[in-house]
Coordinates of C-alpha atoms and ligand atoms in Angstrom, one line a residue:
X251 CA 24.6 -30.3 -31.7
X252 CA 26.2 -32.2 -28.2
X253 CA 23.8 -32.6 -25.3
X254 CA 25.6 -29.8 -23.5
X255 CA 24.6 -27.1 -25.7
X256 CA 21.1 -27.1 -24.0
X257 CA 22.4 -27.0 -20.8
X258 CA 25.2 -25.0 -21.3
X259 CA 22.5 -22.1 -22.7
X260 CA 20.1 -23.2 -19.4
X261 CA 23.2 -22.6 -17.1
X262 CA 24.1 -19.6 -18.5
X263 CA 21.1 -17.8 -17.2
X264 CA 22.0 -16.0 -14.0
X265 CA 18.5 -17.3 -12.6
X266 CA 18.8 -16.4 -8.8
X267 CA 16.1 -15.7 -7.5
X268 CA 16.8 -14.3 -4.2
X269 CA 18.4 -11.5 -5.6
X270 CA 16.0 -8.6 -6.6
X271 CA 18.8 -7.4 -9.6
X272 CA 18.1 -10.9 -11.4
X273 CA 14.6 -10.9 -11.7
X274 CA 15.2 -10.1 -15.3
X275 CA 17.6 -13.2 -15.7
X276 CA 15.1 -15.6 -13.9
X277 CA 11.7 -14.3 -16.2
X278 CA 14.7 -14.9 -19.2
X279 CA 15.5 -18.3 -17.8
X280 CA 11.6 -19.2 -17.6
X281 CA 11.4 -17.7 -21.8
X282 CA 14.2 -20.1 -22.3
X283 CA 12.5 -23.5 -20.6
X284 CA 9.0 -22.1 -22.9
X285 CA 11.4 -22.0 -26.2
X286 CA 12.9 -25.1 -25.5
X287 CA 9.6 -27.1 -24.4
X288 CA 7.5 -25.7 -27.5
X289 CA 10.2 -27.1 -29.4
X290 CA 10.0 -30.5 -29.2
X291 CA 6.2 -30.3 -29.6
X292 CA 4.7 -29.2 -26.0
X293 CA 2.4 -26.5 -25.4
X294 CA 4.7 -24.5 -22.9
X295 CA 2.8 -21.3 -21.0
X296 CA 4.9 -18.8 -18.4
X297 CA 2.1 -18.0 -15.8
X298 CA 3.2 -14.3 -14.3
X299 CA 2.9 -14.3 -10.3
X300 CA 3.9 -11.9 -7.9
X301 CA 7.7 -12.7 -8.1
X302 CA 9.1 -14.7 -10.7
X303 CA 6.9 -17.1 -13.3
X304 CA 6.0 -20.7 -13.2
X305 CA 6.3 -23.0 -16.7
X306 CA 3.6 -25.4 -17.3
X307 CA 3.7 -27.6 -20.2
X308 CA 1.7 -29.9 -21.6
X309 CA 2.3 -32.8 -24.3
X310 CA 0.2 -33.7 -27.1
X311 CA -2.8 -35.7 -25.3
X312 CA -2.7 -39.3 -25.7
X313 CA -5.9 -40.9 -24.5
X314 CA -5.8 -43.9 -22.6
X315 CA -2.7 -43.3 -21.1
X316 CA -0.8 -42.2 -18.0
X317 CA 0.1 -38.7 -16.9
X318 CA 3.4 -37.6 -15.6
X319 CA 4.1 -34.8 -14.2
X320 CA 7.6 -33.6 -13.5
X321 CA 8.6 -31.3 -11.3
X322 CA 11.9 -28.7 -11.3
X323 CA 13.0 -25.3 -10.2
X324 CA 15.2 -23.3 -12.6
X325 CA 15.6 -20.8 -9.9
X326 CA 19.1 -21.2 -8.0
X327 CA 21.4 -20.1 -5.0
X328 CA 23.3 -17.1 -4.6
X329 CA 27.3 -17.7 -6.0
X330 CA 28.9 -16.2 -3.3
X331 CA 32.4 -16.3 -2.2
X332 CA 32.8 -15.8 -5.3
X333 CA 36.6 -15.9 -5.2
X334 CA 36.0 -19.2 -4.2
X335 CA 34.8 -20.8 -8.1
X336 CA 37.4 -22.1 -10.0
X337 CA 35.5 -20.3 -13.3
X338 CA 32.8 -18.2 -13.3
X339 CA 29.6 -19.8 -11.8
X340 CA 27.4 -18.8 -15.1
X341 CA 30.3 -19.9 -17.6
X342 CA 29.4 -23.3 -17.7
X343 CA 32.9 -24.8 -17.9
X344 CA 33.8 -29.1 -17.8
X345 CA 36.9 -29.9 -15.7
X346 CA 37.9 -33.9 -15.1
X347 CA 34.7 -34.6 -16.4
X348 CA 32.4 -32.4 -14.4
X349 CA 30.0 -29.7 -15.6
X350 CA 30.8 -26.7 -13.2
X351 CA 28.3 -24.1 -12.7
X352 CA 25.9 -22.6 -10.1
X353 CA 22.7 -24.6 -10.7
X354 CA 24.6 -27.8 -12.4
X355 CA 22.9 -30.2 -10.1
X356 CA 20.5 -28.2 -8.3
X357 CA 18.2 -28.3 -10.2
X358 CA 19.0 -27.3 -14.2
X359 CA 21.0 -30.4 -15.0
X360 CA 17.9 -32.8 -13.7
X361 CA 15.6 -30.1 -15.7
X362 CA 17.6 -30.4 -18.6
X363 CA 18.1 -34.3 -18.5
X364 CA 14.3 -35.2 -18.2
X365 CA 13.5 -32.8 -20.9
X366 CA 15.7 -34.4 -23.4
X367 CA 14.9 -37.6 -22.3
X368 CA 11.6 -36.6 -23.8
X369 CA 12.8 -35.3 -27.0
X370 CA 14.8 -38.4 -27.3
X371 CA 11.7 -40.8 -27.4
X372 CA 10.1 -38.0 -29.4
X373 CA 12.8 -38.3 -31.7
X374 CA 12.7 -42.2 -31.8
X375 CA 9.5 -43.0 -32.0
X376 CA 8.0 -40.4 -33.5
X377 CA 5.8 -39.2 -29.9
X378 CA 5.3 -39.7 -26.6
X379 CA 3.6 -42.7 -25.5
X380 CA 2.3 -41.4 -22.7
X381 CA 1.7 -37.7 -21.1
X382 CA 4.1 -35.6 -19.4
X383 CA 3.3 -32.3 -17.9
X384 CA 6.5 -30.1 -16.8
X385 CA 5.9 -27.9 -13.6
X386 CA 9.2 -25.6 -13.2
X387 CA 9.1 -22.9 -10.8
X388 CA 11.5 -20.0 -10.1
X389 CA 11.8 -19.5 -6.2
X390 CA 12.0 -22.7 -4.8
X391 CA 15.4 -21.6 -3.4
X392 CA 13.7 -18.8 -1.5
X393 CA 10.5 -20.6 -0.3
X394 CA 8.3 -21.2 -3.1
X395 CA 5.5 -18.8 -2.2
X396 CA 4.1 -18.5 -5.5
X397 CA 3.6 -21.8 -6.6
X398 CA 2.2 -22.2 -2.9
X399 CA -0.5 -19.7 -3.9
X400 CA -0.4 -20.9 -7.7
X401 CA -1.4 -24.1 -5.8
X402 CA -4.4 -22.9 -4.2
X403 CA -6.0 -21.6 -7.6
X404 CA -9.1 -23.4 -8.0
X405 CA -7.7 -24.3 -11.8
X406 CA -4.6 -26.0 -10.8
X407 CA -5.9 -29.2 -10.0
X408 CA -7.2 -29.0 -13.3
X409 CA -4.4 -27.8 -15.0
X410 CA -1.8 -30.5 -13.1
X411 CA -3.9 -33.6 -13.2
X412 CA -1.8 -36.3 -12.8
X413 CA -1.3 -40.1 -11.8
X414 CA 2.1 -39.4 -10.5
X415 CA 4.7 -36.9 -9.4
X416 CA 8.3 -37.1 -10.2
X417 CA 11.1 -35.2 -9.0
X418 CA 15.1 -35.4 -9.6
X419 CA 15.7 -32.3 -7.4
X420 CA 17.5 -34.9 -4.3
X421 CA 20.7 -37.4 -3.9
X422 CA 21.8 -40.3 -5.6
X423 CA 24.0 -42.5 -3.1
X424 CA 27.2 -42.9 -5.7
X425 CA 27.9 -42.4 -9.1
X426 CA 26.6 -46.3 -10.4
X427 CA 24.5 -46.6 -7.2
X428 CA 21.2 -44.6 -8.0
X429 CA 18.9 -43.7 -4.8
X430 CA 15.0 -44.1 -4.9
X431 CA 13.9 -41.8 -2.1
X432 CA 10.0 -41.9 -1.0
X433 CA 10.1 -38.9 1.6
X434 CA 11.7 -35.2 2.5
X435 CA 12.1 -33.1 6.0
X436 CA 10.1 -30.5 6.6
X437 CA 11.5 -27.3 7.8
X438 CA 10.8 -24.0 9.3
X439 CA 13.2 -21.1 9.5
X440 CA 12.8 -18.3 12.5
X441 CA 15.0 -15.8 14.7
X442 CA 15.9 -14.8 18.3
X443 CA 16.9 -11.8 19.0
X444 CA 17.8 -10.8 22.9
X445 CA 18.7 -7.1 23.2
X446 CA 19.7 -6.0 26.8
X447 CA 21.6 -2.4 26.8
X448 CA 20.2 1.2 24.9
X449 CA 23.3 1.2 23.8
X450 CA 26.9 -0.4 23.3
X451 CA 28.2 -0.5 26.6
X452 CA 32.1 -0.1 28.2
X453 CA 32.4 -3.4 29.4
X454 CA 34.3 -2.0 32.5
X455 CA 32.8 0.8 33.8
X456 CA 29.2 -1.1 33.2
X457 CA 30.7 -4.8 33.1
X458 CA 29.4 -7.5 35.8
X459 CA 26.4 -5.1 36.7
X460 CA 24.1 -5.9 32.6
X461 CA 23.2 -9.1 31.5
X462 CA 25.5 -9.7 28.0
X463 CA 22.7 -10.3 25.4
X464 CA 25.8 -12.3 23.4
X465 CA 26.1 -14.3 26.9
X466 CA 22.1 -14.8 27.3
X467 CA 21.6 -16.0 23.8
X468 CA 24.0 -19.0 23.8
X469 CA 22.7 -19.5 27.5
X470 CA 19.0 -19.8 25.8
X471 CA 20.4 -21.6 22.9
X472 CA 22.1 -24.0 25.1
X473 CA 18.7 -25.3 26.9
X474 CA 17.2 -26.6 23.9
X475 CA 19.6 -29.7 23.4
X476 CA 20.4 -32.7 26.5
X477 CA 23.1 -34.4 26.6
X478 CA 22.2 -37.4 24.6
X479 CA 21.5 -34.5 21.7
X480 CA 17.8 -35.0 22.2
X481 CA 15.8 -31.4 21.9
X482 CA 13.8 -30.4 25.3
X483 CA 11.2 -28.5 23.3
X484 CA 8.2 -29.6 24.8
X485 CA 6.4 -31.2 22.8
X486 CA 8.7 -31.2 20.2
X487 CA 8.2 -34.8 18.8
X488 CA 4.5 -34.9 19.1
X489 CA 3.3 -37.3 16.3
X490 CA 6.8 -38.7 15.4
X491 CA 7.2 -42.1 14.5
X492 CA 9.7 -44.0 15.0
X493 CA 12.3 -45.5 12.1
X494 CA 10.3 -48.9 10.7
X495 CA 12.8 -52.1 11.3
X496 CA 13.2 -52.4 7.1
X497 CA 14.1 -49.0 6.9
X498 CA 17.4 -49.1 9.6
X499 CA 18.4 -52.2 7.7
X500 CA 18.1 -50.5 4.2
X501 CA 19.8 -47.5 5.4
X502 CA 23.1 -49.6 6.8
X503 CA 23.8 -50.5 3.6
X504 CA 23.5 -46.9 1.6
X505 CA 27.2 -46.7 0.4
X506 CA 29.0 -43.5 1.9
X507 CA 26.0 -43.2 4.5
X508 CA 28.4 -45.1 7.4
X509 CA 29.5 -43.1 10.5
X510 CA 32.9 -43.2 10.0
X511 CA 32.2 -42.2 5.6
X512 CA 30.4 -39.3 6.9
X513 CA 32.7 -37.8 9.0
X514 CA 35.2 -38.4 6.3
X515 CA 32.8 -36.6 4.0
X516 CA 32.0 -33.8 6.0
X517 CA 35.7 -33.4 7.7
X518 CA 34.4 -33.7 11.2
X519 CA 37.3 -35.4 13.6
X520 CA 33.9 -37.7 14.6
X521 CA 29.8 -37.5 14.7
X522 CA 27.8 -36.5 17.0
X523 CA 24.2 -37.7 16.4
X524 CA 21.4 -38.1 18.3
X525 CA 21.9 -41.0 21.2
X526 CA 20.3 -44.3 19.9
X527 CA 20.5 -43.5 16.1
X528 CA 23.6 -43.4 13.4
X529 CA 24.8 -40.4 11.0
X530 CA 22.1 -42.1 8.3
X531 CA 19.3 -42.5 10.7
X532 CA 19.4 -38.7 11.6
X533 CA 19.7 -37.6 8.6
X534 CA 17.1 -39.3 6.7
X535 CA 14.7 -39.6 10.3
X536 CA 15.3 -37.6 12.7
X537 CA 14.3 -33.8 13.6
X538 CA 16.3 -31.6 14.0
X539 CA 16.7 -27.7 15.5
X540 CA 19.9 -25.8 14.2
X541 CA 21.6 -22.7 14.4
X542 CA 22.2 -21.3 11.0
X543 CA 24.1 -17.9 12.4
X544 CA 24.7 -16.0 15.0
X545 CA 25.7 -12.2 15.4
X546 CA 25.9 -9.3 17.6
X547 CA 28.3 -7.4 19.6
X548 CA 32.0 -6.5 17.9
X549 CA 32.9 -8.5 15.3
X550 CA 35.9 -6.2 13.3
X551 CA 39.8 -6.3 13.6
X552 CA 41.3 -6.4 16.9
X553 CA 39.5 -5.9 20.3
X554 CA 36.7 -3.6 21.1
X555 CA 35.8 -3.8 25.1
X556 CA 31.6 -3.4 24.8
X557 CA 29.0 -5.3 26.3
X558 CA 26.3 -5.4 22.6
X559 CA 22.9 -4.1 22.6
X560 CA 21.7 -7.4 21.1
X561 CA 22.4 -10.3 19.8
X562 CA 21.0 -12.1 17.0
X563 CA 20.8 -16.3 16.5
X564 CA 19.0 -17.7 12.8
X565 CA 17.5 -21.1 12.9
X566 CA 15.8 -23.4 11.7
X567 CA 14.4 -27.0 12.0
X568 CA 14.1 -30.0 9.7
X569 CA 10.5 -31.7 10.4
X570 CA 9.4 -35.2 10.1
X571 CA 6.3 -36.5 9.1
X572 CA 3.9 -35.9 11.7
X573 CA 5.3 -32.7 13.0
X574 CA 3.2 -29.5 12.0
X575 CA 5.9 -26.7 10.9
X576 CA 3.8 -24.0 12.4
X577 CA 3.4 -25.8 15.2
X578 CA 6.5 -26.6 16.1
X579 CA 7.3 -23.0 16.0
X580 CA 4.9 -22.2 18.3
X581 CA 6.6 -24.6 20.8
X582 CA 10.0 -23.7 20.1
X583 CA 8.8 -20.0 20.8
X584 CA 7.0 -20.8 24.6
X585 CA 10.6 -23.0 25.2
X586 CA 12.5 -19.6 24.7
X587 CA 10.0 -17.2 26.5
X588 CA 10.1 -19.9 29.6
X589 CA 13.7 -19.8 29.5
X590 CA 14.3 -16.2 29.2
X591 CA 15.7 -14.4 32.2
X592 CA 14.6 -11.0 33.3
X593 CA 17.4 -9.4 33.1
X594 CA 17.1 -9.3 28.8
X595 CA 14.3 -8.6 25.8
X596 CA 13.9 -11.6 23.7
X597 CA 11.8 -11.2 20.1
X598 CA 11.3 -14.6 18.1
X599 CA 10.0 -14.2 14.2
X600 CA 9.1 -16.7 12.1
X601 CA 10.0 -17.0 8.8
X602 CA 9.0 -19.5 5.7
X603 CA 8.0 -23.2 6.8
X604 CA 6.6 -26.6 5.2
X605 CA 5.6 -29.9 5.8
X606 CA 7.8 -33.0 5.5
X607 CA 6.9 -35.8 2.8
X608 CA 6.7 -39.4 3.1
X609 CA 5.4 -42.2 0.5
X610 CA 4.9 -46.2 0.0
X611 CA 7.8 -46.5 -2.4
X612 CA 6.2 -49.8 -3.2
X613 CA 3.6 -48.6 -5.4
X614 CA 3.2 -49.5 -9.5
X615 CA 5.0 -46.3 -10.3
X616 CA 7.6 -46.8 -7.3
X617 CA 8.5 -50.0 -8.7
X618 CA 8.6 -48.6 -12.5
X619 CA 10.8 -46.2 -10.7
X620 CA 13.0 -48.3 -9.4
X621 CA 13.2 -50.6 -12.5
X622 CA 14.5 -47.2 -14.7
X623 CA 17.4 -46.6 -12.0
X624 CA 18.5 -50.3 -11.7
X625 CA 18.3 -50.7 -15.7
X626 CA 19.8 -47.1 -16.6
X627 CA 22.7 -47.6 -13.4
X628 CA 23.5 -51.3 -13.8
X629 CA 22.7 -51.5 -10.1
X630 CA 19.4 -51.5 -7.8
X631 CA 18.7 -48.3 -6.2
X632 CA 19.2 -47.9 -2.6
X633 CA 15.8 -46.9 -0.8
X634 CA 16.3 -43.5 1.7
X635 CA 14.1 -40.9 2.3
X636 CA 16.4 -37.1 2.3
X637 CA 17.6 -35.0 4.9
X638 CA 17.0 -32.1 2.6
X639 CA 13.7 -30.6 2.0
X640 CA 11.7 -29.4 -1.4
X641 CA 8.5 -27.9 1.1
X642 CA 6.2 -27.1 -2.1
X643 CA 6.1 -31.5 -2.8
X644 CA 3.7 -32.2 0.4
X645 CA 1.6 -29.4 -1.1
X646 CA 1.6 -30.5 -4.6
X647 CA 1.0 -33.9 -3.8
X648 CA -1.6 -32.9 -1.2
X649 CA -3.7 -31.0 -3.7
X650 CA -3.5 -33.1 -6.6
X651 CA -3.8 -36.3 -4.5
X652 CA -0.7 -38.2 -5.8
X653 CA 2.4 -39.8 -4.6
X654 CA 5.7 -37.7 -5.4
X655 CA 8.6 -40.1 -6.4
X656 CA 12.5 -39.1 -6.3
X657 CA 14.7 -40.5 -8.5
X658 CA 18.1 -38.2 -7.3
X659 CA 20.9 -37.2 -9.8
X660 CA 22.7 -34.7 -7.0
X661 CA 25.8 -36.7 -5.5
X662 CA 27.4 -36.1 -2.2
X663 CA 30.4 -34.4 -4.0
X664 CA 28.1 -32.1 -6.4
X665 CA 28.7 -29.4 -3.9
X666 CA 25.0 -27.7 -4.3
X667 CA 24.6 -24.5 -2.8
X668 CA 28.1 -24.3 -2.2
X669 CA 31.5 -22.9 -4.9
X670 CA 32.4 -24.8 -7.3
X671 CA 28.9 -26.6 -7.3
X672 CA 29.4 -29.2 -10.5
X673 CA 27.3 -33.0 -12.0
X674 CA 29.7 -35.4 -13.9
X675 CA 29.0 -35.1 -17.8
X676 CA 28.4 -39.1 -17.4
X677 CA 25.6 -38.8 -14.8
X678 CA 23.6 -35.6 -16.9
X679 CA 24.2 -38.5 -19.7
X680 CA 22.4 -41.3 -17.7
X681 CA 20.1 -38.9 -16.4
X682 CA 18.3 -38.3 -19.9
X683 CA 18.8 -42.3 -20.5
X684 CA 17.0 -42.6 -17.0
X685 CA 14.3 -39.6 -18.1
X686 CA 13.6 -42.1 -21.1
X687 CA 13.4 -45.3 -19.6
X688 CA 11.0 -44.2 -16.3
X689 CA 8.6 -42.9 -19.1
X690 CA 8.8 -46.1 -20.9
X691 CA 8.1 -48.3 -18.2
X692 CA 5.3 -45.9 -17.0
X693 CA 3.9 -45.9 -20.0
X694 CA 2.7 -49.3 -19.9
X695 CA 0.9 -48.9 -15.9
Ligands
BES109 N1 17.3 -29.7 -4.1 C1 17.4 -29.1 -2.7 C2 16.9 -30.1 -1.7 C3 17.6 -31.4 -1.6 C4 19.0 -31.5 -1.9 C5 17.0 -32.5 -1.2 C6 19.7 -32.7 -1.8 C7 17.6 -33.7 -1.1 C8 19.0 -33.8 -1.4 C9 16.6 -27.8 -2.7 O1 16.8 -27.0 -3.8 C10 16.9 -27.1 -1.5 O2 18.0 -26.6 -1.4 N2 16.0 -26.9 -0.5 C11 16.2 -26.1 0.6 C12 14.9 -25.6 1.2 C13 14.5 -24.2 0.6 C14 13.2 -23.8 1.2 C15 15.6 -23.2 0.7 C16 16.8 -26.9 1.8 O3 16.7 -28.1 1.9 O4 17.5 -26.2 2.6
MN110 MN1 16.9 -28.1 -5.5
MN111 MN1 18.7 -25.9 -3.4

């Protein structure tokens, strides 16, 4: 049997959680990982929770000796445009050496590689020399708000005792660089909506005399950036620190992190960051406040003369350590309701939030990290901390009181969340070769 063939099956699984018609697929996709786990010898449970279920499993206790506990979500994003995939995002299907499929590096491919990295050792030497406990959940995509309440169970911190945390659910620098990151942004999501007009008004006979919600909201919008791209939120970056000396000159030297390699990247004609700070030093440092999408008014074929009801902006920010998401909210909120004119109706919402993470990536098991990537890559990692964000890890870590490391197999080009999302056949390969060699090396801490 190849390596693939477990994957392949794991990628099949339509597993989207956000999508109320896949619930069955996602509760398959968490039989699956319990199959699969009991296996190769672990004693695999699917916990029911109001949405979809979280896998816990345990390995044969060995006394004396380290826990791990790594952490997944088999849950992943919507596929659509579809028209857009080469071949059909849950026909797991290798082009020029790439796995394509929705979920192939975010997250089942890491999944998939850390548990055969297990059953390779198993296989070996006979068992594990150390314990592993697998934590996979099934919404992280949409906010994680089971495992947040699974969390709070008094018998979790039981259950998920651990010395460390390890998660491969971030990005790896280049294909024979590995990353070692030690923190993730926080985010919080919300809307503004400013409705003006009963209803859809001619924009001649009424036009010049209404405030245009469309208008108003881009006005509003507008206020919360200066021209240095600093955000005027008051109060916005209360308890952010700023980037340590080590860190700037660690982060110059991340391959394909340059300014001029990320506009290449991201097709921009050039950057615009934050005055004072590169591409790398925002994106791994700095907070941010975007706007995801905006709506309202006409938006079909050809021209329509109105003056919209409402109009409708989504955002959301990307936290640092030290901000509080809630918080933040709050302040972003009182910035809009201070900036509102009379003339328009303005209704903020919050939506799902969570805290950023940060840790020493100096630590026994930091170093044993690092160690497995440099031996398993040929090359040290770099040291970053992501612009993405996995909210439910400051919780995890916060409850059961240990550091959360993150040893990345997404690459820049793995195209996660988007068509077409893919991971190269050789790193899924390394990735069970790295699975193996971190438990080694932790197994003698
Ligand atoms: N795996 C990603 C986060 C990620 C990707 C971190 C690449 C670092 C590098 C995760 O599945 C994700 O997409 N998170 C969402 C947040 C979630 C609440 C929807 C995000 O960052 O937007
Ligand atoms: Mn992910
Ligand atoms: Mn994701």
């Amino acid at each position: 049997m190849s390596k693939l063939d477990d994957l392949f099956a794991f990628l099949s699984i339509p597993s989207v959680s956000a999508v109320e018609s896949h619930a069955a697929d996602v509760d398959k996709c968490a039989d699956f990982l319990v199959n699969k786990l009991t296996s190769i010898g672990f004693n695999a449970v699917k916990h029911k929770t109001d949405i979809h279920p979280i896998v816990v499993a345990h390995s044969p206790k060995v006394e004396g000796k380290p826990t791990v506990l790594i952490y997944g979500h088999y849950d992943v994003m919507p596929v659509d445009p579809l028209a857009e995939w080469e071949s059909a995002p849950f026909t797991p299907t290798v082009r020029d050496g790439r796995i394509f499929a929705r979920g192939a590096s975010d997250d089942k491919g890491e999944i998939m590689a850390h548990i055969l990295g297990v059953e390779a050792i198993i296989r070996e030497q006979g068992s594990l020399p150390l314990n592993v406990i697998f934590l996979l959940e099934g919404e992280e995509e949409r906010g994680s708000t089971s495992l947040y309440e699974f969390m709070r169970r008094p018998e979790a911190k039981q259950l998920l005792a651990c010395d460390v945390i390890v998660v491969s659910d971030t990005g790896m620098a280049a294909p024979d660089i590995p990353s070692f990151s030690y923190g993730l942004k926080g985010l919080c999501c919300f809307e503004l909506e400013v409705s003006g007009p009963a209803m859809d008004l001619h924009s001649g006979v009424f036009g010049g005399s209404v405030a245009n919600p469309i208008t108003t909201l881009c006005e509003m919008i507008a206020t919360t950036h200066d021209a240095n791209n600093h955000i005027t939120v008051e109060g916005f970056y209360d308890g952010v620190s700023e980037i340590a000396e080590w860190e700037r000159e660690s982060w110059r030297r991340v391959p394909g992190m340059s300014d001029a390699e990320l506009a290449q990247l991201t097709g921009v004609p050039e950057l615009r960051t934050e005055r004072g700070y590169t591409g790398a030093e925002c994106v791994y440092a700095r907070p941010t406040l975007e706007l995801n999408g905006i709506s309202g008014g006409y938006e079909g074929e050809g021209s329509k003369t109105v003056i919209p009801t409402h109009a409708l902006a989504k955002m959301s920010c990307r936290l640092v350590p030290g901000q509080d998401p809630v918080a933040v909210m709050h302040k972003v909120k009182a910035h809009f309701e201070k900036v509102c004119p009379p003339s328009v109706r303005m209704k903020f919402t919050m939506q799902h939030s969570g805290e950023a993470y940060l840790c020493d990536p100096h630590s026994a098991y930091g170093k044993a990290a690092q160690q497995a990537l440099e031996e398993t890559f040929g090359n040290p990692p770099v040291l970053v901390r992501e612009g993405g964000s996995i909210p439910i890890i400051a919780e995890i870590s916060k409850v059961l009181g240990k550091d959360a490391l993150f040893l990345g197999m997404d690459l820049p080009d793995a195209r996660i969340h988007s068509p077409n999302e893919n991971m190269r056949v050789e790193i899924f390969e390394k990735g069970i070769t790295m699975a193996k060699n971190l438990l080694l090396r932790m197994s003698n801490i």
